[in-house]
CSV table of C-alpha atoms in Angstrom, one decimal:
chain,number,residue,atom,x,y,z
V,13,MET,CA,0.0,0.0,0.0
V,14,THR,CA,1.4,3.3,-0.9
V,15,SER,CA,1.5,6.1,1.7
V,16,ALA,CA,-0.6,8.3,-0.6
V,17,PHE,CA,-3.3,5.7,-0.6
V,18,LYS,CA,-3.1,5.3,3.1
V,19,LYS,CA,-3.4,9.0,3.5
V,20,MET,CA,-6.5,9.0,1.3
V,21,ILE,CA,-8.1,6.2,3.4
V,22,CYS,CA,-7.3,8.1,6.6
V,23,ARG,CA,-8.9,11.2,5.3
V,24,PHE,CA,-11.9,9.4,4.2
V,25,LEU,CA,-12.3,7.8,7.6
V,26,ALA,CA,-11.8,11.1,9.4
V,27,ILE,CA,-14.5,12.6,7.2
V,28,ALA,CA,-16.8,9.7,7.6
V,29,LEU,CA,-16.5,9.9,11.4
V,30,ILE,CA,-17.2,13.6,11.5
V,31,THR,CA,-20.1,13.6,9.1
V,32,LEU,CA,-21.8,10.3,9.7
V,33,PRO,CA,-25.2,11.1,11.3
V,34,PHE,CA,-24.4,10.3,14.9
V,35,GLN,CA,-26.2,7.3,16.4
V,36,THR,CA,-26.9,7.7,20.1
V,37,GLY,CA,-26.6,3.9,20.6
V,38,GLN,CA,-30.2,3.0,21.0
V,39,ALA,CA,-32.2,5.8,19.3
V,40,SER,CA,-33.4,5.4,15.7
V,41,MET,CA,-35.0,8.7,15.2
V,42,ILE,CA,-35.9,9.6,11.7
V,43,GLY,CA,-34.6,13.0,10.6
V,44,THR,CA,-36.0,15.9,8.5
V,45,ASP,CA,-33.7,15.1,5.6
V,46,GLN,CA,-34.9,11.5,5.5
V,47,VAL,CA,-38.5,12.5,5.5
V,48,ASN,CA,-37.9,14.7,2.5
V,49,ALA,CA,-36.0,11.9,0.6
V,50,ALA,CA,-38.1,9.6,-1.4
V,51,ALA,CA,-36.8,6.0,-0.9
V,52,SER,CA,-34.4,4.5,1.5
V,53,VAL,CA,-32.4,2.7,-1.2
V,54,GLN,CA,-31.8,6.0,-2.9
V,55,LEU,CA,-30.9,7.5,0.5
V,56,ASP,CA,-28.2,4.9,1.1
V,57,ARG,CA,-26.8,5.4,-2.3
V,58,ASN,CA,-26.7,9.2,-1.7
V,59,LEU,CA,-25.0,8.7,1.6
V,60,VAL,CA,-22.1,6.7,0.1
V,61,SER,CA,-21.6,9.1,-2.8
V,62,SER,CA,-21.8,12.0,-0.3
V,63,TYR,CA,-19.0,10.6,1.8
V,64,LEU,CA,-16.8,10.2,-1.3
V,65,SER,CA,-17.6,13.7,-2.4
V,66,ARG,CA,-16.8,15.0,1.0
V,67,ALA,CA,-13.4,13.3,1.1
V,68,GLN,CA,-12.7,14.5,-2.4
V,69,THR,CA,-13.6,18.1,-1.6
V,70,VAL,CA,-11.5,18.1,1.6
V,71,ASN,CA,-8.5,16.9,-0.6
V,72,GLU,CA,-9.1,19.6,-3.2
V,73,PHE,CA,-9.4,22.3,-0.5
V,74,GLN,CA,-6.0,21.2,0.9
V,75,VAL,CA,-4.5,21.4,-2.5
V,76,LEU,CA,-5.8,25.0,-2.8
V,77,GLY,CA,-4.1,26.0,0.4
V,78,LEU,CA,-6.3,25.1,3.4
V,79,ASN,CA,-5.1,23.2,6.4
V,80,ALA,CA,-6.7,19.9,7.1
V,81,GLN,CA,-8.9,21.0,10.0
V,82,ASP,CA,-10.3,24.1,8.2
V,83,ALA,CA,-11.0,22.0,5.2
V,84,ILE,CA,-12.9,19.4,7.2
V,85,ASP,CA,-14.8,22.0,9.1
V,86,ARG,CA,-15.8,23.8,5.9
V,87,VAL,CA,-17.0,20.7,4.1
V,88,ALA,CA,-18.9,19.7,7.2
V,89,ALA,CA,-21.0,22.9,7.0
V,90,MET,CA,-22.2,21.9,3.5
V,91,THR,CA,-25.3,19.8,2.7
V,92,ASP,CA,-25.0,16.6,0.7
V,93,ASP,CA,-26.4,18.4,-2.3
V,94,GLU,CA,-23.9,21.2,-2.0
V,95,VAL,CA,-20.9,18.8,-1.7
V,96,SER,CA,-21.9,16.8,-4.7
V,97,THR,CA,-22.4,20.0,-6.7
V,98,LEU,CA,-18.9,21.1,-5.8
V,99,ALA,CA,-16.8,18.0,-5.8
V,100,GLY,CA,-14.4,18.0,-8.8
V,101,LYS,CA,-15.5,21.4,-9.9
V,102,ILE,CA,-13.8,23.7,-7.4
V,103,SER,CA,-11.4,25.1,-10.0
V,104,ALA,CA,-14.2,25.8,-12.4
V,105,VAL,CA,-16.9,27.5,-10.4
V,106,PRO,CA,-16.8,31.3,-9.8
V,107,ALA,CA,-14.7,32.5,-6.8
V,108,GLY,CA,-15.6,36.1,-5.9
V,109,GLY,CA,-12.6,38.0,-4.8
V,110,ASP,CA,-11.8,41.0,-6.9
V,111,GLY,CA,-12.2,44.4,-5.6
V,112,LEU,CA,-11.2,46.1,-8.8
V,113,ILE,CA,-13.6,49.0,-8.5
V,114,ALA,CA,-11.8,50.8,-11.3
V,115,LEU,CA,-13.3,48.3,-13.7
V,116,ILE,CA,-16.8,48.9,-12.4
V,117,LEU,CA,-16.4,52.6,-12.7
V,118,VAL,CA,-15.3,52.4,-16.3
V,119,VAL,CA,-18.4,50.3,-17.1
V,120,PHE,CA,-20.5,52.6,-15.0
V,121,PHE,CA,-19.5,55.7,-16.9
V,122,ILE,CA,-20.0,54.0,-20.3
V,123,TRP,CA,-23.5,52.9,-19.4
V,124,TYR,CA,-24.3,56.1,-17.7
V,125,PHE,CA,-23.5,58.2,-20.8
V,126,ALA,CA,-24.7,55.7,-23.3
V,127,PHE,CA,-28.1,55.0,-21.8
V,128,ARG,CA,-29.1,57.5,-19.3
V,129,ARG,CA,-28.9,60.6,-21.4
L,15,MET,CA,0.8,57.0,-17.7
L,16,PRO,CA,0.5,54.3,-20.3
L,17,ASP,CA,-2.0,52.4,-18.2
L,18,LEU,CA,-4.4,55.2,-18.2
L,19,LEU,CA,-4.1,55.7,-21.9
L,20,ALA,CA,-4.6,52.0,-22.4
L,21,TRP,CA,-7.7,52.3,-20.2
L,22,TYR,CA,-9.0,55.2,-22.1
L,23,GLY,CA,-8.6,53.4,-25.4
L,24,CYS,CA,-10.2,50.3,-24.0
L,25,ALA,CA,-13.0,52.3,-22.6
L,26,ARG,CA,-13.7,53.9,-26.0
L,27,LEU,CA,-13.7,50.6,-27.7
L,28,THR,CA,-16.0,49.1,-25.1
L,29,ALA,CA,-18.3,52.0,-25.3
L,30,GLY,CA,-18.5,51.6,-29.0
L,31,ALA,CA,-19.1,47.9,-28.7
L,32,PHE,CA,-21.8,48.5,-26.1
L,33,SER,CA,-23.6,51.0,-28.3
L,34,LEU,CA,-23.5,48.7,-31.2
L,35,LEU,CA,-24.8,45.8,-29.1
L,36,ALA,CA,-27.6,48.0,-27.8
L,37,VAL,CA,-28.6,49.1,-31.3
L,38,LEU,CA,-28.5,45.6,-32.6
L,39,GLY,CA,-30.1,43.7,-29.8
L,40,GLY,CA,-32.0,46.3,-28.0
L,41,CYS,CA,-31.7,47.0,-24.3
L,42,ALA,CA,-34.2,44.4,-23.4
L,43,SER,CA,-31.9,41.5,-24.1
L,44,LEU,CA,-29.0,43.1,-22.2
L,45,VAL,CA,-30.9,44.0,-19.1
L,46,PRO,CA,-34.2,42.1,-19.4
L,47,GLN,CA,-35.2,42.3,-15.7
L,48,THR,CA,-34.6,46.1,-15.5
L,49,MET,CA,-36.8,46.5,-18.5
L,50,GLY,CA,-39.4,44.3,-16.8
L,51,LEU,CA,-39.4,46.5,-13.7
L,52,ARG,CA,-40.3,49.4,-16.0
L,53,ASP,CA,-43.6,47.6,-16.8
L,54,VAL,CA,-44.3,46.0,-13.4
L,55,TRP,CA,-42.9,47.1,-10.1
L,56,PRO,CA,-43.1,44.4,-7.5
L,57,ALA,CA,-46.4,44.8,-5.6
L,58,GLY,CA,-46.1,46.2,-2.0
L,59,VAL,CA,-42.5,47.2,-2.3
L,60,ALA,CA,-41.6,50.9,-1.8
L,61,VAL,CA,-39.8,52.5,-4.7
L,62,ARG,CA,-37.0,53.8,-2.4
L,63,THR,CA,-35.4,52.4,0.7
L,64,GLU,CA,-32.0,52.2,2.4
L,65,LEU,CA,-30.8,50.1,5.3
L,66,THR,CA,-28.4,52.7,6.8
L,67,ALA,CA,-27.8,50.6,9.9
L,68,VAL,CA,-26.0,47.8,7.9
L,69,PRO,CA,-22.3,47.9,8.9
L,70,PHE,CA,-19.5,48.3,6.5
L,71,PHE,CA,-16.2,46.3,6.4
L,72,ALA,CA,-13.7,47.5,3.8
L,73,GLN,CA,-12.3,44.4,2.1
L,74,GLN,CA,-8.7,43.4,2.2
L,75,GLU,CA,-7.1,42.1,-1.0
L,76,TYR,CA,-9.2,39.6,-2.8
L,77,GLN,CA,-11.3,39.1,0.3
L,78,CYS,CA,-14.7,40.6,-0.6
L,79,GLY,CA,-16.3,37.3,0.4
L,80,PRO,CA,-15.4,37.5,4.1
L,81,ALA,CA,-16.2,41.3,4.1
L,82,ALA,CA,-19.6,40.8,2.4
L,83,LEU,CA,-20.5,37.9,4.7
L,84,ALA,CA,-19.4,39.8,7.9
L,85,THR,CA,-21.7,42.7,6.7
L,86,THR,CA,-24.9,40.6,6.7
L,87,LEU,CA,-23.9,38.4,9.6
L,88,VAL,CA,-23.3,41.3,11.9
L,89,HIS,CA,-26.5,42.8,10.8
L,90,ALA,CA,-28.2,39.5,11.7
L,91,GLY,CA,-26.8,39.7,15.2
L,92,ALA,CA,-23.6,37.5,14.9
L,93,GLN,CA,-20.4,38.7,16.6
L,94,VAL,CA,-17.9,38.1,13.8
L,95,THR,CA,-15.3,40.0,11.8
L,96,PRO,CA,-14.1,39.6,8.2
L,97,GLU,CA,-10.8,38.2,9.7
L,98,ASP,CA,-12.8,35.4,11.4
L,99,LEU,CA,-14.5,34.6,8.1
L,100,VAL,CA,-11.3,34.3,6.1
L,101,LYS,CA,-10.7,30.8,7.4
L,102,ARG,CA,-14.3,29.9,6.7
L,103,VAL,CA,-14.8,31.1,3.2
L,104,TYR,CA,-11.5,32.3,1.6
L,105,LEU,CA,-9.7,29.9,-0.7
L,106,PRO,CA,-6.1,30.9,-1.2
L,107,GLY,CA,-5.6,28.8,-4.3
L,108,ARG,CA,-8.5,30.6,-6.0
L,109,GLU,CA,-7.9,34.0,-4.5
L,110,GLY,CA,-11.6,34.2,-3.7
L,111,SER,CA,-14.6,32.6,-2.1
L,112,LEU,CA,-17.0,30.0,-3.6
L,113,GLN,CA,-20.7,30.6,-3.6
L,114,ILE,CA,-21.5,27.3,-1.8
L,115,GLU,CA,-19.1,28.3,1.0
L,116,MET,CA,-20.8,31.7,1.3
L,117,LEU,CA,-24.0,29.7,1.9
L,118,ALA,CA,-22.4,27.2,4.2
L,119,ALA,CA,-20.4,29.5,6.5
L,120,PRO,CA,-23.3,31.4,8.1
L,121,ARG,CA,-24.6,28.1,9.5
L,122,ARG,CA,-21.6,28.0,11.9
L,123,TYR,CA,-23.0,31.2,13.4
L,124,SER,CA,-26.5,29.8,13.7
L,125,LYS,CA,-27.8,32.0,10.9
L,126,VAL,CA,-30.1,30.6,8.1
L,127,SER,CA,-28.5,31.3,4.8
L,128,TYR,CA,-31.1,31.4,2.0
L,129,ARG,CA,-30.4,31.6,-1.7
L,130,LEU,CA,-32.8,33.9,-3.5
L,131,ALA,CA,-34.6,33.1,-6.7
L,132,PRO,CA,-32.7,34.8,-9.6
L,133,ALA,CA,-35.0,37.7,-9.8
L,134,PHE,CA,-34.8,41.5,-9.3
L,135,ASP,CA,-38.2,41.3,-7.7
L,136,ASP,CA,-37.0,39.0,-4.9
L,137,LEU,CA,-33.8,41.1,-4.4
L,138,LEU,CA,-35.9,44.3,-4.0
L,139,ARG,CA,-38.4,42.5,-1.8
L,140,GLU,CA,-35.7,41.3,0.7
L,141,VAL,CA,-34.0,44.7,0.9
L,142,ALA,CA,-37.4,46.4,1.4
L,143,ALA,CA,-38.1,43.9,4.2
L,144,GLY,CA,-34.9,45.0,5.9
L,145,ASN,CA,-32.6,42.2,4.8
L,146,PRO,CA,-29.3,43.2,3.2
L,147,VAL,CA,-28.6,40.9,0.2
L,148,ILE,CA,-25.2,39.5,-0.8
L,149,VAL,CA,-24.9,39.4,-4.6
L,150,LEU,CA,-22.3,37.9,-6.9
L,151,GLN,CA,-21.3,40.3,-9.7
L,152,ASP,CA,-18.9,39.9,-12.7
L,153,ILE,CA,-17.3,43.3,-12.8
L,154,GLY,CA,-14.9,42.3,-15.7
L,155,ILE,CA,-15.2,43.8,-19.1
L,156,GLY,CA,-15.9,41.9,-22.3
L,157,PRO,CA,-14.3,38.5,-22.2
L,158,VAL,CA,-12.5,39.2,-18.9
L,159,THR,CA,-14.4,37.8,-15.9
L,160,SER,CA,-13.8,39.2,-12.5
L,161,TRP,CA,-16.1,37.8,-9.8
L,162,HIS,CA,-17.0,40.1,-6.9
L,163,TYR,CA,-19.3,39.9,-3.9
L,164,ALA,CA,-21.1,43.0,-2.7
L,165,VAL,CA,-24.1,43.7,-0.4
L,166,VAL,CA,-27.2,45.5,-1.7
L,167,VAL,CA,-28.5,47.7,1.1
L,168,GLY,CA,-30.9,50.0,-0.7
L,169,PHE,CA,-32.3,51.4,-3.8
L,170,ASP,CA,-34.0,54.5,-5.2
L,171,TYR,CA,-36.0,53.5,-8.3
L,172,PRO,CA,-37.0,57.1,-9.3
L,173,ALA,CA,-33.3,58.0,-9.3
L,174,GLY,CA,-32.5,54.7,-11.0
L,175,GLU,CA,-29.9,53.6,-8.5
L,176,LEU,CA,-29.1,50.8,-6.1
L,177,TYR,CA,-26.8,51.2,-3.1
L,178,LEU,CA,-24.1,48.7,-2.3
L,179,ARG,CA,-21.5,48.0,0.3
L,180,SER,CA,-18.8,47.0,-2.1
L,181,GLY,CA,-15.0,46.5,-1.8
L,182,GLU,CA,-13.6,49.6,-0.2
L,183,THR,CA,-16.6,51.7,-1.0
L,184,GLU,CA,-19.1,52.1,1.9
L,185,ARG,CA,-22.0,53.4,-0.3
L,186,LEU,CA,-21.6,52.6,-4.0
L,187,ALA,CA,-24.5,54.1,-6.0
L,188,ILE,CA,-25.0,52.1,-9.2
L,189,PRO,CA,-27.7,52.3,-11.9
L,190,PHE,CA,-30.2,49.4,-12.2
L,191,THR,CA,-29.0,48.7,-15.7
L,192,ILE,CA,-25.3,48.4,-15.0
L,193,PHE,CA,-26.1,46.4,-11.8
L,194,GLU,CA,-28.2,43.9,-13.7
L,195,TYR,CA,-25.5,43.6,-16.4
L,196,THR,CA,-22.9,42.6,-13.8
L,197,TRP,CA,-25.3,40.5,-11.8
L,198,LYS,CA,-26.7,38.7,-14.8
L,199,ARG,CA,-23.4,37.1,-15.6
L,200,GLY,CA,-23.4,35.2,-12.4
L,201,ASN,CA,-27.0,34.0,-13.2
L,202,TYR,CA,-28.5,36.5,-10.8
L,203,TRP,CA,-27.0,34.8,-7.7
L,204,ALA,CA,-28.1,36.3,-4.4
L,205,MET,CA,-28.4,35.3,-0.8
L,206,VAL,CA,-29.5,36.5,2.6
L,207,THR,CA,-28.4,35.4,6.1
L,208,MET,CA,-31.4,35.4,8.4
L,209,PRO,CA,-31.4,35.2,12.2
L,210,PRO,CA,-33.3,32.1,13.3
L,211,ASP,CA,-36.3,34.0,14.6
L,212,ARG,CA,-37.1,35.6,11.2
L,213,LEU,CA,-38.1,34.3,7.8
L,214,ALA,CA,-36.7,35.6,4.6
L,215,ALA,CA,-39.3,37.8,2.9
L,216,THR,CA,-39.2,35.6,-0.2
L,217,ALA,CA,-38.9,32.3,1.6
L,218,THR,CA,-40.7,29.3,0.0
L,219,GLU,CA,-41.8,26.3,2.1
L,220,PRO,CA,-39.5,23.6,0.7
L,221,ASP,CA,-36.4,25.8,0.1
L,222,TYR,CA,-36.5,27.5,3.5
L,223,LEU,CA,-37.0,24.2,5.3
L,224,ALA,CA,-34.0,22.9,3.5
L,225,ALA,CA,-32.1,26.0,4.6
L,226,ILE,CA,-33.0,25.5,8.2
L,227,ALA,CA,-32.2,21.8,8.1
L,228,ALA,CA,-28.8,22.7,6.7
L,229,MET,CA,-28.2,25.1,9.6
L,230,ASP,CA,-29.4,22.4,12.0
L,231,ARG,CA,-26.3,20.3,10.9
L,232,VAL,CA,-23.7,22.7,12.4
L,233,GLY,CA,-25.6,25.5,14.2
L,234,GLU,CA,-26.5,25.7,17.9
L,235,ALA,CA,-29.4,23.4,19.0
L,236,ARG,CA,-31.3,26.4,20.5
L,237,ALA,CA,-31.0,28.4,17.3
L,238,ALA,CA,-32.3,25.4,15.3
L,239,ILE,CA,-35.3,25.1,17.7
L,240,VAL,CA,-36.1,28.8,17.2
L,241,ALA,CA,-35.7,28.4,13.4
L,242,TYR,CA,-38.0,25.4,13.2
L,243,SER,CA,-40.6,27.1,15.5
L,244,THR,CA,-40.5,30.3,13.4
L,245,PHE,CA,-41.0,28.1,10.2
L,246,LEU,CA,-43.9,26.3,11.8
L,247,GLY,CA,-45.5,29.6,12.7
L,248,ARG,CA,-45.8,30.3,9.0
L,249,TRP,CA,-46.3,26.7,7.7
L,250,PRO,CA,-47.9,24.8,10.7
L,251,ASP,CA,-48.7,21.8,8.6
L,252,ASN,CA,-45.2,20.9,7.6
L,253,VAL,CA,-44.4,17.4,9.0
L,254,ALA,CA,-40.7,17.5,8.3
L,255,ALA,CA,-40.3,20.7,10.3
L,256,GLY,CA,-42.3,19.3,13.2
L,257,ILE,CA,-40.0,16.2,13.2
L,258,GLY,CA,-36.9,18.4,13.0
L,259,LEU,CA,-38.0,20.5,15.9
L,260,ALA,CA,-38.9,17.4,18.0
L,261,ASN,CA,-35.5,15.8,17.2
L,262,ARG,CA,-33.7,18.9,18.4
L,263,HIS,CA,-35.6,18.8,21.7
L,264,TYR,CA,-34.9,15.0,21.9
L,265,ALA,CA,-31.2,15.5,21.3
L,266,LEU,CA,-31.1,18.0,24.2
L,267,GLY,CA,-32.8,15.4,26.4
L,268,GLU,CA,-36.1,17.3,26.5
L,269,LEU,CA,-38.3,14.3,26.0
L,270,ARG,CA,-41.5,15.8,27.3
L,271,GLU,CA,-41.4,18.7,24.9
L,272,ALA,CA,-40.5,16.3,22.1
L,273,GLU,CA,-43.4,14.1,22.9
L,274,THR,CA,-45.9,16.9,23.1
L,275,LEU,CA,-44.8,18.3,19.8
L,276,LEU,CA,-44.9,14.9,18.0
L,277,ARG,CA,-48.4,14.2,19.4
L,278,HIS,CA,-49.5,17.5,18.0
L,279,VAL,CA,-47.9,16.6,14.6
L,280,PHE,CA,-49.4,13.1,14.7
L,281,ALA,CA,-52.8,14.4,15.3
L,282,ARG,CA,-52.6,16.4,12.1
L,283,HIS,CA,-50.9,13.7,10.2
L,284,PRO,CA,-52.2,10.4,11.6
L,285,ASP,CA,-50.7,8.4,8.7
L,286,SER,CA,-47.1,9.4,9.1
L,287,VAL,CA,-44.8,6.4,9.8
L,288,ALA,CA,-41.9,8.6,10.6
L,289,VAL,CA,-43.7,10.5,13.3
L,290,ALA,CA,-45.0,7.3,14.8
L,291,ASN,CA,-41.5,5.8,14.8
L,292,ASN,CA,-40.0,8.8,16.6
L,293,LEU,CA,-42.9,9.1,19.0
L,294,ALA,CA,-42.4,5.4,19.9
L,295,GLN,CA,-38.7,5.9,20.5
L,296,ILE,CA,-39.5,8.8,22.9
L,297,LEU,CA,-42.2,6.9,24.7
L,298,SER,CA,-39.9,4.0,25.2
L,299,ASP,CA,-37.2,6.3,26.5
L,300,LEU,CA,-39.7,7.7,29.0
L,301,GLY,CA,-40.3,4.1,30.1
L,302,ARG,CA,-43.7,3.7,28.5
L,303,ASN,CA,-42.8,0.7,26.5
L,304,GLU,CA,-46.4,-0.8,26.2
L,305,GLU,CA,-47.6,2.4,24.6
L,306,ALA,CA,-44.5,2.6,22.4
L,307,LEU,CA,-45.0,-1.0,21.2
L,308,GLU,CA,-48.6,-0.4,20.2
L,309,LEU,CA,-47.5,2.6,18.2
L,310,ILE,CA,-44.5,0.9,16.5
L,311,ASP,CA,-46.6,-2.2,15.6
L,312,TRP,CA,-49.0,0.2,13.8
L,313,ALA,CA,-46.0,1.8,12.1
L,314,ALA,CA,-44.6,-1.6,11.0
L,315,GLN,CA,-47.9,-2.4,9.2
L,316,PRO,CA,-47.3,-0.9,5.8
L,317,ASP,CA,-43.9,-2.5,5.0
L,318,MET,CA,-43.8,-0.5,1.8
L,319,SER,CA,-42.6,2.4,3.9
L,320,PRO,CA,-39.2,3.8,3.1
L,321,PHE,CA,-38.6,3.9,6.9
L,322,ALA,CA,-39.1,0.2,7.4
L,323,ALA,CA,-35.5,-0.3,8.5
L,324,SER,CA,-35.7,2.4,11.2
L,325,VAL,CA,-39.1,1.1,12.3
L,326,GLY,CA,-37.7,-2.4,12.6
L,327,GLU,CA,-34.8,-1.1,14.7
L,328,THR,CA,-37.0,0.8,17.0
L,329,ARG,CA,-39.4,-2.1,17.4
L,330,ALA,CA,-36.5,-4.5,18.2
L,331,MET,CA,-35.2,-2.1,20.8
L,332,ILE,CA,-38.5,-1.7,22.5
L,333,LEU,CA,-39.0,-5.4,22.7
L,334,GLN,CA,-35.5,-5.8,24.1
L,335,ARG,CA,-36.2,-3.2,26.8
L,336,MET,CA,-39.4,-5.1,27.6
L,337,GLY,CA,-37.4,-8.3,27.9
L,338,ARG,CA,-39.1,-10.0,25.0
L,339,ASP,CA,-37.8,-11.5,21.8
L,340,LYS,CA,-40.8,-11.1,19.6
C-alpha cells in the first residue's frame, strides 16, 4: 500500500467519522432530511456518494491552500447536495474575490452616458 | 501614464461595442429584468429604501467574500469579523470565495443562509423587508471575468440607483441597468443570512425548510429550535419541520417537549410512519414501552414504507427493553 493511498483512506475515515449522522446507541429517530427523501435505497446510495464527495472536496481544499482542520470544518458545514455539486468542480466555479472598483467605474460611466442621457 | 491611456482606449472601444450591441439587440436582451421593472414594479415594495444601519467592512485584498459575509452576519446579530471569516470562506488557491461556501459558513454562526430566486423582484423585496442581500457580480469587461461579492443595502428607483457596500466603498450608487448587467453574468446569484427567529421575505416552504435543516447540521441546537418554530409559525402543517423540531428537543434530552410536539404533529398527520416511529422511540425512553410497542406495531404495518428499516430497529429495541424477543 502506498502512503498516498493510506493518507487518502485516513482522510476518508476522518470525514466519515465527523459527518456520519451520529447514532446515540439505541435511538433510531428519523430526521428531517430523510422525511424529505423519497426512498431509503436512494438515500443509502446518496450517503455513500456524499462521503466520497466530501473526502474528495477536503482533498481539493487542501491542494488549494487550506489546512486539514479548516478543510474538514468547511466541508462539514455543507449539505450533501452542495458537496456533490462542488466535488471535482472547485477550480471551475466562480470565486468572488476581486475588488477592482476601477473596472466597475469604467463600465459605470460608459453605461451612464450611453443609456441615461 | 501608459496604463491610463490604455484604459481610455479600451473604454472607448468598449463604449463603441456596447452602443453597437444596444442598437443591434436592443436594451431588453442586455438587461431584461430592469426592462421588466419598468412595466411591473413588485407589488407592495416601496420605490426607495435604504438600510443605513447595515455595517461596512472594507475588504482586504481579494477578500470581498469575508467582508460581504461579515456585513450581513453582523446585521443579523452575529459577533464576527471579516478576519474570522477568512478561514471559513476564503480559498487561497482561487484568490476568492466560492458561492457554496458563502452559503455554508453562516450556519456556523447559527444563521439561516437562503439563496434567493434569480429575480430582481426578490432582491428588492428582501431589501425592502430590511434584509441586506449578498450578490455575486462579474465586474470584468468583455471576455475578462472578475467575480466580486457585494451587499445590496438599498435602492431608489425614481433615481434609477441601487446602493451597495462594495469593496472599499461604503456606499456605492450604481444604476439598475449596470447592476443587472454585472449581476446577470453570475446567473443573478443572491443570498440573505437570516437570524433564526425571522423568515426571509421571499422564503418558499420547501427551500426555506432545507435552509433551516442545513443550519441544523452545524448550528447551535437552541437556534435550530427557534428556526423550526418560526418556520412552523408560517407553515404549521409541515411534517418534516415538526419532526426536525422534536428531534432537536430530543437531542437536548427534553423528552416531554418532544413528545408533546410529536403528538401534535401526529394528530394532524395520523398516517405518518416517521412521526409514529420517533414518538415510539421517545415513549420508550420515557419508560412507557407498552404504549410505544402499540405505536410501533402500527407503524410496522405498511412495510412498503421507506422507513421500514428504522421502524424495525425501533421495534427491536422496544422489545429488548421489555425483555421480550418477539
